[in-house]
Amino acid sequence: MASKLEIPLHEEIFTIMRQHGANLGNILDTKFRCVAAVWGVRLENQSSTPYQRGPSTISAEKRLEIIMPSGVKVSVWKADLTTFPTVAVVNAANEKLQHYGGLARALSTAGGPQIQKESDDYIKKYVKLETGEAVVFDAGLLPCKKIIHAVGPELPYKPTKNDVSKARPFLKKTILSIFDKVEKHGLGNVAIPAISSGLFNYPLPECAHIIVSTVKQYYECLSPRRRVAQEIFLVNHDEPTVQAMETACHQIFRPQRNHEKAFKEEKVNIRKGSQHLSSPHKGLGLGVKCSLKHSPGQSSGSQPHPTPEASGRKADSYIRRASTPHLILLGPSDESTHEAEKWLNRLLSMQSHTITIYNNFISHFRMEDHLRLGSSKGLLMKKYLIQGHASIEITSKTKEETVFAALEVEAMLCKIQKEFISEEEGDLQMLSQTELSCKRETIEKSSKEFLDRSAAFGIYGLRVMKVEKLENNPLKLMFNLKKKQLGSSSSRTIFQCIPAQFCEMISRIGFQAECSPPEDPKNVGIYFAGNVKKALEMWKKGNEEYLYFVEAEVVTGKSASDYPGNPMPRPAEKEPKFIHDSVDAGPDVSVILSGYQALPMYIIICKMDPIIHNRRQDCTIRDSRRQNYPYAV
């Protein structure tokens, strides 16, 4: 499931985004599959992009608000849906969920690539979304939690009365589908545009009337136990549509004439640091009340009938937060956004003017890369290769210059890594003679696959958070070919502990020596541990919250014993021209020479409990039932 994290845009991050936003975005994408976007501020000499959203050019303006007898509020707004602070926003979609025009395009662009990707995945599975139906997805980079794609009826240009009559029940069904999804997902509020008007040609007055009357019908009489929305926002950016919604509300809710002016509320502009107006509630007859106090909020509690006062304070608080400039990180999981935030915090929290970057792709730097780094005045850069680990130490006169230089180096490393992956994928496709394919599927926590690994890792103080099953047909084909080449019919289940940033790389092109050498490698090749305990010993981690293990099937072929001073497998004594296929580099440690000798099967993401780990790190397992278990010592 996608994860979204908001980080206040304080001065240091703002400076980075202003001068090096492109580099930062590229780094977060390559390392952690995270998309970064800036909301609430426009950077100098730049226009709004999917990754940088300035304040909306339309000031959010509330035109009307009513409270139904059930306690549900209905409000009419002139505002930009792409920046409107709400729990869920509705998109007026087509049956194929192709968001190429109008509101759909605006929401998809602002929400980032996840919006169209999830829509495409749905269509591949279900072919289309029927007229009158709705579906709920994560909202990507939009300032809300969910986006509801709803398909309203599409009418011909200049529709006849008969066309409108036929379309009416479908539009009503669309609105009811939205409310059913809101209730099913427990969403606290939802922003709805004038679905089917505009590009779908539904006459505006009739469209507004159907939407408002369906709202009234659905929410007028409710059981207090139902998890319905607390507020319905009718949001449009153009004046004619906003006026049509106002008119429909006046007609359908029928307030007393002497209180009709109460519906014409004062304009509430949502700007940075703005204070919201409030006024006493006034009875309007028929159980309808009007209030200036409430504004759209992120409240999503299960209580359907909150008091106006409590709801208003919570909503206003959210608007002020949403209006504050902030950086949004959107990633495929909570772990990915956590790692991205941790990396960014480390970059900004250094105490001196020196920072060290550890990455074995530093050894792939070309002459032009070294010249580019060496041309920066006032910077001192030292390159190290110690015990199989490459690093660059950067020192400058100011912290800001050091951070900028570090981003430049990280961006260069990301470029090199992408080129490396591209070349390896080209070789993989050519050798396997099959199309590239890579699939990462999260395993259900109730499955035997998950429970077996959870029990085995738990012995060492590791709580398994997620297990992803990997399927890569070209890699599997090359692995099986390697088996035949080495004359081996069997393989071993063994492990490697890797940095988070290499999970995607290994799933696509398999294991590489650059990804995860142990603390003190004595041989050239790709290291694996025979069990979880040995993996923890080989790849010592400090205070990392998450640990990433890859479980692999490995064919070692003919193994040579390790001996001091020789980093390569030695020739066989009786066959001097023969080189062994792997090295036994100690108890439960194997080193292979070709990445195709190992097939990644699972990525296992764990959290470490330091207390349990320290208590049990020297434990032995005496249960004879575990002796042949691949995860045990």
XYZ file of C-alpha atoms in Angstrom:
633
model
C 0.000 0.000 0.000
C 1.255 3.471 -0.855
C 2.515 5.681 1.943
C 2.509 9.468 2.184
C 4.580 11.520 4.587
C 4.486 15.282 5.108
C 7.587 17.156 6.299
C 7.393 20.839 7.306
C 9.341 22.918 4.815
C 11.757 24.623 7.176
C 14.529 26.863 5.919
C 17.140 24.173 5.202
C 14.847 21.978 3.099
C 13.422 25.021 1.331
C 16.935 26.151 0.357
C 17.736 22.694 -0.984
C 14.513 22.511 -2.987
C 15.030 25.993 -4.385
C 18.524 25.272 -5.675
C 18.724 21.485 -6.008
C 15.124 20.275 -6.196
C 15.727 18.235 -9.356
C 18.691 16.392 -7.813
C 16.813 15.679 -4.592
C 13.777 14.360 -6.452
C 15.946 12.090 -8.603
C 17.838 10.744 -5.570
C 14.672 9.934 -3.597
C 13.171 8.209 -6.617
C 16.259 6.093 -7.369
C 17.107 5.160 -3.788
C 13.684 4.688 -2.235
C 11.118 4.793 -5.096
C 9.695 7.944 -3.480
C 8.269 10.938 -5.298
C 8.890 14.308 -3.666
C 6.619 17.317 -4.064
C 6.554 20.784 -2.555
C 3.181 22.256 -1.568
C 2.250 25.724 -0.478
C 5.132 27.726 -1.943
C 6.302 28.694 -5.405
C 10.012 28.413 -6.005
C 11.882 31.269 -7.654
C 11.843 31.368 -11.468
C 9.831 28.152 -11.681
C 6.243 27.384 -12.582
C 4.086 24.789 -10.880
C 4.886 21.192 -11.796
C 3.678 17.843 -10.464
C 6.603 18.069 -8.032
C 6.156 21.662 -6.934
C 2.745 23.075 -6.191
C 2.480 26.719 -5.277
C -0.531 28.209 -3.535
C -3.633 27.908 -5.665
C -4.433 30.849 -7.905
C -8.047 30.468 -6.707
C -8.644 31.464 -3.106
C -10.901 28.862 -1.515
C -14.203 30.627 -0.878
C -17.118 29.145 1.040
C -20.458 30.341 -0.350
C -22.959 28.395 1.708
C -23.192 25.881 4.507
C -26.131 24.019 5.995
C -26.512 21.427 8.719
C -29.060 18.713 8.062
C -31.238 17.241 10.845
C -28.929 14.206 10.876
C -25.976 16.470 11.736
C -24.284 16.097 8.349
C -23.068 19.406 6.920
C -23.309 20.386 3.277
C -21.253 23.300 1.989
C -20.713 24.952 -1.389
C -17.214 26.156 -2.268
C -15.476 27.976 -5.071
C -12.021 26.399 -4.910
C -9.333 24.371 -6.674
C -9.937 20.658 -6.055
C -6.239 19.868 -6.568
C -5.339 21.863 -3.445
C -8.552 21.543 -1.420
C -7.862 20.136 2.095
C -10.220 17.213 2.597
C -10.126 13.508 3.437
C -11.301 12.407 -0.011
C -11.715 14.117 -3.361
C -13.921 12.899 -6.216
C -12.670 12.788 -9.783
C -15.089 12.929 -12.694
C -13.624 9.973 -14.592
C -14.373 8.122 -17.812
C -15.001 4.366 -18.068
C -11.388 3.572 -19.008
C -9.973 5.794 -16.228
C -7.846 7.660 -18.738
C -7.280 11.020 -17.068
C -6.399 13.083 -20.124
C -8.739 16.069 -19.927
C -10.516 18.547 -17.684
C -10.627 17.937 -13.934
C -9.358 14.366 -14.328
C -6.160 15.582 -15.957
C -5.644 18.291 -13.333
C -6.038 15.823 -10.435
C -3.845 13.197 -12.110
C -1.089 15.716 -12.837
C -1.157 17.148 -9.313
C -1.352 13.701 -7.729
C 1.681 12.336 -9.556
C 2.181 9.131 -11.562
C 0.527 6.923 -8.938
C -2.935 8.199 -9.926
C -2.787 6.953 -13.518
C -0.817 3.818 -12.614
C -3.415 2.562 -10.133
C -6.143 3.397 -12.647
C -4.345 1.434 -15.379
C -3.893 -1.527 -13.030
C -7.625 -1.507 -12.299
C -8.554 -1.437 -16.003
C -6.157 -4.311 -16.775
C -8.025 -6.385 -14.215
C -11.638 -5.257 -14.728
C -11.602 -3.834 -18.309
C -13.625 -0.737 -17.369
C -15.483 1.082 -14.603
C -19.173 1.062 -15.447
C -21.210 4.276 -15.679
C -22.704 4.973 -12.269
C -19.910 3.191 -10.384
C -17.039 4.494 -8.274
C -13.695 3.164 -7.044
C -11.386 4.371 -4.245
C -7.590 4.658 -4.541
C -4.826 6.385 -2.593
C -4.518 10.073 -3.467
C -0.855 10.207 -4.424
C 0.579 13.680 -3.914
C -2.794 15.363 -3.488
C -3.366 16.939 -0.046
C -5.950 14.294 0.903
C -5.982 10.609 1.766
C -8.142 9.130 -0.974
C -9.306 9.871 -4.495
C -12.655 8.475 -5.625
C -12.935 7.971 -9.375
C -16.623 8.128 -10.320
C -18.076 7.671 -13.811
C -21.100 9.825 -14.524
C -23.265 9.582 -17.652
C -21.899 11.120 -20.832
C -24.456 12.952 -22.990
C -24.237 14.049 -26.632
C -23.349 17.626 -27.464
C -26.506 19.767 -27.010
C -28.547 16.926 -25.471
C -32.316 16.666 -25.901
C -34.796 16.403 -23.028
C -34.994 12.689 -23.727
C -31.187 12.389 -23.440
C -31.257 14.126 -20.060
C -34.176 12.010 -18.879
C -32.311 8.791 -19.709
C -29.116 10.008 -18.041
C -30.794 11.180 -14.809
C -30.887 7.780 -12.997
C -27.252 7.123 -13.938
C -26.093 10.416 -12.430
C -28.046 9.665 -9.267
C -26.477 6.205 -9.148
C -23.018 7.774 -9.494
C -23.541 10.039 -6.478
C -24.957 7.170 -4.417
C -21.926 5.045 -5.363
C -19.658 7.802 -4.060
C -21.478 7.908 -0.730
C -21.414 4.126 -0.442
C -17.606 4.211 -0.904
C -17.296 7.021 1.638
C -19.242 4.984 4.183
C -17.404 1.734 3.424
C -13.978 3.347 3.886
C -15.009 5.442 6.898
C -14.050 8.744 5.277
C -14.823 11.810 7.395
C -15.618 14.181 4.541
C -15.549 14.301 0.761
C -15.243 17.010 -1.910
C -17.472 16.478 -4.957
C -17.437 18.431 -8.252
C -20.345 18.816 -10.672
C -19.947 15.360 -12.177
C -21.053 14.935 -15.825
C -21.277 18.669 -16.483
C -18.574 20.206 -18.653
C -16.937 17.608 -20.919
C -19.802 15.125 -20.402
C -22.435 17.680 -21.524
C -24.998 17.257 -18.712
C -26.931 20.567 -18.493
C -25.595 22.421 -15.476
C -28.829 23.371 -13.614
C -30.212 19.813 -13.879
C -26.821 18.350 -12.901
C -26.621 20.488 -9.762
C -30.224 19.662 -8.850
C -29.642 15.889 -9.104
C -26.444 16.047 -7.033
C -27.918 18.139 -4.221
C -31.204 16.215 -4.086
C -29.272 12.928 -3.867
C -27.200 14.342 -1.014
C -30.400 15.257 0.833
C -31.988 11.873 0.159
C -28.948 9.895 1.357
C -28.139 11.875 4.500
C -31.520 13.181 5.660
C -32.408 10.318 7.998
C -29.550 8.236 9.306
C -28.874 5.663 11.965
C -26.297 7.066 14.427
C -24.269 3.857 14.046
C -23.514 4.372 10.361
C -20.009 5.588 9.478
C -21.092 8.308 7.111
C -19.273 11.490 6.183
C -19.487 14.406 8.577
C -19.420 16.960 5.790
C -20.046 17.043 2.058
C -18.121 19.727 0.158
C -19.572 20.696 -3.226
C -16.458 22.177 -4.816
C -16.020 23.756 -8.254
C -13.594 26.345 -9.588
C -15.799 28.238 -12.082
C -18.421 30.776 -11.082
C -21.387 29.442 -13.139
C -21.102 25.974 -11.585
C -20.712 27.357 -8.069
C -23.828 29.494 -8.546
C -25.756 26.500 -9.899
C -24.882 24.534 -6.744
C -25.951 27.431 -4.526
C -29.261 27.717 -6.348
C -29.911 23.976 -6.079
C -29.245 24.057 -2.329
C -31.707 26.930 -1.860
C -34.382 25.123 -3.832
C -33.964 21.680 -2.289
C -33.358 22.498 1.362
C -36.078 25.232 1.349
C -35.008 27.493 4.211
C -37.446 30.042 5.613
C -37.463 33.173 3.500
C -36.698 35.519 6.363
C -33.478 33.616 6.966
C -32.508 33.241 3.327
C -29.738 35.820 3.703
C -28.090 33.597 6.273
C -27.168 31.236 3.460
C -25.148 33.961 1.756
C -22.188 33.590 4.054
C -19.267 35.909 4.206
C -16.347 34.831 2.014
C -13.727 32.810 3.827
C -10.346 32.968 2.095
C -7.917 30.232 3.041
C -4.489 31.746 2.985
C -1.322 31.056 4.902
C -1.812 32.041 8.523
C -5.405 33.194 7.945
C -7.810 33.287 10.868
C -11.275 31.992 10.247
C -14.387 33.939 11.038
C -17.187 32.604 13.198
C -20.730 33.608 13.934
C -23.530 32.336 16.167
C -25.675 29.549 14.792
C -29.101 30.655 13.582
C -32.118 28.390 13.407
C -33.425 28.157 9.856
C -36.446 25.976 10.318
C -36.889 22.334 9.242
C -33.884 21.413 11.380
C -31.434 23.237 9.077
C -28.748 25.457 10.580
C -26.262 27.827 9.014
C -22.769 28.440 10.313
C -19.678 30.395 9.306
C -17.482 28.568 11.726
C -16.693 25.319 9.947
C -14.128 24.799 7.243
C -12.970 21.685 5.418
C -10.866 19.418 7.583
C -9.121 16.090 7.801
C -11.288 14.711 10.580
C -12.124 11.096 9.826
C -13.501 9.832 13.107
C -16.250 7.275 13.231
C -18.768 9.525 15.015
C -21.276 10.688 12.376
C -22.769 13.602 14.352
C -20.026 15.708 15.951
C -20.886 18.944 17.668
C -20.324 21.974 15.406
C -17.955 23.580 17.864
C -15.605 20.598 18.131
C -15.677 19.940 14.413
C -14.935 23.558 13.612
C -11.810 23.731 15.776
C -10.413 20.551 14.297
C -11.122 21.626 10.759
C -9.581 25.077 11.162
C -6.464 23.504 12.637
C -6.064 21.276 9.601
C -6.478 24.152 7.164
C -3.709 26.106 8.835
C -1.484 23.022 8.691
C -2.330 22.300 5.064
C -1.627 25.909 4.134
C 1.859 25.762 5.662
C 4.558 25.011 3.063
C 5.604 21.373 3.310
C 7.399 18.594 1.475
C 5.370 15.513 0.592
C 7.082 12.151 0.237
C 5.035 9.527 -1.578
C 6.363 5.979 -1.659
C 5.161 2.427 -2.231
C 5.254 1.580 1.490
C 5.735 3.010 4.987
C 9.249 1.559 4.977
C 10.215 3.435 1.814
C 9.029 6.830 3.073
C 10.668 6.139 6.442
C 14.024 5.410 4.780
C 13.720 8.506 2.589
C 12.945 10.719 5.591
C 15.790 9.165 7.584
C 18.243 9.763 4.727
C 17.123 13.387 4.436
C 17.392 13.945 8.199
C 20.904 12.505 8.264
C 21.923 14.835 5.477
C 20.619 17.875 7.323
C 21.540 16.959 10.899
C 25.318 16.666 10.526
C 27.130 18.585 13.241
C 30.324 19.436 11.332
C 31.075 20.613 7.805
C 32.145 17.102 6.781
C 29.974 14.296 5.470
C 30.911 10.799 4.273
C 28.975 8.947 1.575
C 29.264 5.151 1.498
C 28.393 3.535 -1.808
C 30.324 0.962 -3.828
C 29.218 2.538 -7.079
C 31.838 5.183 -6.289
C 34.297 2.698 -7.827
C 32.417 3.160 -11.138
C 33.197 6.889 -11.329
C 34.617 7.853 -14.699
C 37.328 10.411 -15.396
C 34.738 13.085 -16.235
C 33.024 12.433 -12.903
C 36.257 12.978 -11.005
C 36.989 16.125 -13.013
C 33.499 17.455 -12.321
C 33.886 16.931 -8.581
C 37.397 18.334 -8.536
C 36.329 21.546 -10.263
C 34.274 22.740 -7.284
C 36.157 25.486 -5.454
C 36.352 25.427 -1.685
C 35.526 21.715 -1.477
C 37.836 18.978 -0.274
C 36.857 15.498 -1.452
C 38.713 12.331 -0.466
C 37.950 8.925 -1.971
C 38.556 5.743 0.034
C 38.400 2.009 -0.667
C 38.762 0.111 2.593
C 37.990 -3.592 3.063
C 35.772 -3.734 0.009
C 33.808 -0.589 0.879
C 34.073 2.600 -1.184
C 33.378 6.048 0.257
C 33.820 9.756 -0.409
C 34.488 12.285 2.349
C 33.307 15.824 1.569
C 34.453 18.876 3.530
C 33.589 22.536 2.955
C 33.678 25.839 4.793
C 29.921 25.848 5.430
C 27.323 23.200 6.147
C 25.190 24.431 3.251
C 28.012 23.967 0.709
C 28.704 20.480 2.095
C 25.046 19.490 1.725
C 24.909 20.805 -1.842
C 28.087 18.908 -2.749
C 26.718 15.727 -1.146
C 23.554 16.023 -3.233
C 25.681 16.431 -6.360
C 27.636 13.266 -5.534
C 24.481 11.308 -4.667
C 22.872 12.390 -7.948
C 25.949 11.198 -9.875
C 25.822 7.852 -8.061
C 22.130 7.469 -8.892
C 22.872 8.124 -12.554
C 25.647 5.535 -12.548
C 23.373 3.023 -10.813
C 20.600 3.561 -13.386
C 23.063 3.096 -16.249
C 24.404 -0.050 -14.575
C 20.892 -1.507 -14.202
C 20.060 -0.636 -17.804
C 23.178 -2.395 -19.099
C 22.577 -5.463 -16.948
C 18.934 -5.665 -18.058
C 20.090 -5.492 -21.665
C 22.487 -8.386 -21.091
C 19.822 -10.323 -19.190
C 17.318 -9.946 -22.003
C 19.863 -10.916 -24.647
C 21.126 -13.995 -22.774
C 17.703 -15.246 -21.681
C 16.041 -14.444 -25.008
C 12.898 -13.434 -23.156
C 11.116 -10.208 -22.292
C 12.069 -8.475 -19.052
C 9.608 -9.023 -16.220
C 9.848 -8.244 -12.537
C 7.094 -8.626 -9.964
C 7.124 -7.902 -6.219
C 4.051 -9.233 -4.448
C 3.377 -8.639 -0.749
C 2.570 -11.897 1.059
C -0.466 -12.029 3.336
C 0.482 -12.074 7.016
C -1.805 -15.038 7.612
C -0.032 -17.190 5.010
C 2.358 -20.036 5.835
C 5.104 -18.284 3.858
C 4.882 -15.254 6.144
C 4.396 -17.151 9.420
C 7.380 -19.460 8.804
C 9.695 -16.522 8.272
C 8.206 -14.534 11.123
C 8.894 -17.393 13.554
C 12.435 -17.968 12.312
C 13.470 -14.309 12.378
C 11.732 -13.702 15.690
C 14.243 -15.951 17.444
C 16.848 -13.236 16.930
C 14.762 -10.287 18.045
C 13.548 -9.442 14.537
C 9.894 -8.660 13.970
C 8.938 -9.348 10.365
C 6.946 -6.395 9.029
C 6.553 -7.462 5.414
C 7.477 -10.310 3.102
C 7.607 -9.671 -0.633
C 7.723 -12.557 -3.073
C 9.872 -11.896 -6.136
C 9.170 -13.237 -9.598
C 11.649 -12.510 -12.386
C 11.319 -14.930 -15.294
C 14.556 -13.979 -17.132
C 16.576 -14.322 -13.902
C 14.938 -17.680 -13.176
C 15.790 -18.911 -16.651
C 19.438 -17.841 -16.299
C 19.615 -19.454 -12.837
C 18.401 -22.782 -14.218
C 20.851 -22.548 -17.117
C 23.651 -21.881 -14.624
C 22.626 -24.955 -12.672
C 23.029 -27.115 -15.754
C 26.324 -25.454 -16.643
C 27.727 -26.218 -13.170
C 26.367 -29.752 -13.249
C 24.315 -29.242 -10.118
C 20.770 -30.423 -9.570
C 20.286 -28.831 -6.156
C 20.504 -25.396 -4.553
C 20.664 -23.921 -1.060
C 18.353 -21.446 0.642
C 20.653 -18.740 2.014
C 20.507 -15.023 2.856
C 21.947 -11.605 2.229
C 21.314 -8.435 4.247
C 21.195 -5.357 2.006
C 20.690 -1.570 2.198
C 17.134 -0.452 1.473
C 18.198 1.385 -1.673
C 19.231 -1.859 -3.432
C 15.986 -3.840 -2.959
C 14.584 -2.725 -6.315
C 17.894 -3.266 -8.078
C 18.289 -6.865 -6.895
C 14.694 -7.700 -7.776
C 15.352 -6.489 -11.355
C 18.863 -7.731 -12.183
C 19.779 -10.097 -9.372
C 22.699 -10.016 -6.962
C 25.728 -7.803 -7.555
C 29.011 -7.531 -5.659
C 28.485 -3.756 -5.364
C 25.262 -4.086 -3.378
C 26.162 -5.657 -0.074
C 29.701 -6.713 0.812
C 30.035 -7.809 4.461
C 31.967 -5.841 7.051
C 35.333 -7.375 6.172
C 35.264 -9.278 2.853
C 38.292 -11.463 2.210
C 37.255 -12.813 -1.180
C 36.117 -11.335 -4.460
C 32.501 -12.191 -5.168
C 28.963 -12.080 -3.809
C 28.534 -13.081 -0.169
C 25.710 -15.086 1.373
C 24.994 -16.339 4.887
C 23.657 -19.823 5.512
C 21.170 -18.664 8.153
C 19.691 -15.588 9.809
C 22.105 -15.548 12.737
C 25.128 -15.603 10.443
C 23.628 -12.850 8.296
C 23.318 -10.608 11.358
C 26.958 -11.303 12.252
C 28.249 -10.624 8.734
C 26.279 -7.467 8.078
C 26.403 -5.661 11.398
C 23.816 -2.887 11.612
C 23.825 -0.025 14.080
C 20.634 1.648 15.180
C 18.735 0.892 11.984
C 14.988 0.657 12.520
C 14.415 -1.577 9.503
C 16.599 -4.419 8.221
C 16.245 -5.822 4.711
C 17.038 -9.465 4.005
C 16.938 -11.218 0.648
C 16.247 -14.935 0.749
C 17.763 -16.648 -2.277
C 18.199 -20.012 -3.914
C 21.924 -20.339 -4.567
C 23.850 -22.970 -6.499
C 27.446 -23.123 -5.271
C 28.724 -25.758 -7.679
C 32.221 -26.983 -6.823
C 33.379 -25.025 -3.775
C 36.943 -24.286 -2.739
C 38.003 -23.873 0.860
C 39.039 -20.382 1.864
C 42.685 -19.785 2.727
C 44.561 -16.614 3.791
C 45.951 -14.257 1.225
C 44.038 -15.496 -1.811
C 40.964 -13.475 -2.742
C 39.952 -15.793 -5.632
C 38.934 -19.473 -5.697
C 42.100 -21.506 -6.216
C 42.450 -24.064 -9.017
C 41.680 -27.691 -8.327
C 44.822 -29.653 -7.418
C 44.318 -32.380 -10.045
C 43.017 -29.985 -12.707
C 45.182 -26.801 -12.733
C 43.084 -25.186 -15.471
C 39.863 -25.639 -13.516
C 38.609 -22.822 -11.278
C 36.109 -23.573 -8.529
C 32.603 -22.083 -8.767
C 32.453 -20.685 -5.225
C 34.327 -20.319 -1.954
C 33.444 -21.637 1.473
C 34.552 -18.488 3.308
C 33.957 -19.772 6.818
C 31.176 -21.541 8.709
C 27.847 -20.931 6.901
C 29.400 -18.384 4.506
C 29.412 -18.841 0.715
C 30.907 -16.579 -1.947
C 29.806 -16.993 -5.561
C 31.435 -15.464 -8.637
C 28.409 -15.007 -10.899
C 25.189 -13.274 -9.965
C 23.278 -15.810 -12.059
C 24.204 -18.489 -9.499
C 21.663 -16.908 -7.125
C 17.950 -16.362 -7.630
C 16.286 -13.796 -5.292
C 13.057 -15.307 -3.945
C 11.850 -13.086 -1.089
C 12.581 -9.673 0.400
C 11.990 -9.826 4.155
C 11.655 -6.472 5.929
C 12.172 -6.578 9.694
C 12.260 -4.316 12.716
C 14.848 -5.097 15.334
C 14.130 -5.273 19.064
C 17.599 -4.492 20.507
C 16.817 -5.985 23.922
C 15.681 -9.336 22.563
C 18.477 -9.365 19.983
C 21.225 -8.772 22.537
C 19.742 -11.372 24.880
C 19.491 -14.064 22.251
C 22.286 -13.346 19.784
C 24.419 -16.197 21.209
C 21.575 -18.649 21.621
C 21.634 -22.126 20.079
C 18.631 -24.076 18.951
C 18.345 -27.546 20.401
C 14.996 -28.535 18.982
C 15.772 -31.425 16.631
C 12.728 -30.532 14.566
C 14.574 -27.421 13.339
C 17.786 -29.115 12.238
C 16.783 -29.293 8.597
C 14.894 -25.995 8.641
C 16.608 -23.573 6.200
C 16.330 -20.584 8.562
C 17.810 -22.246 11.634
C 21.420 -22.338 12.847
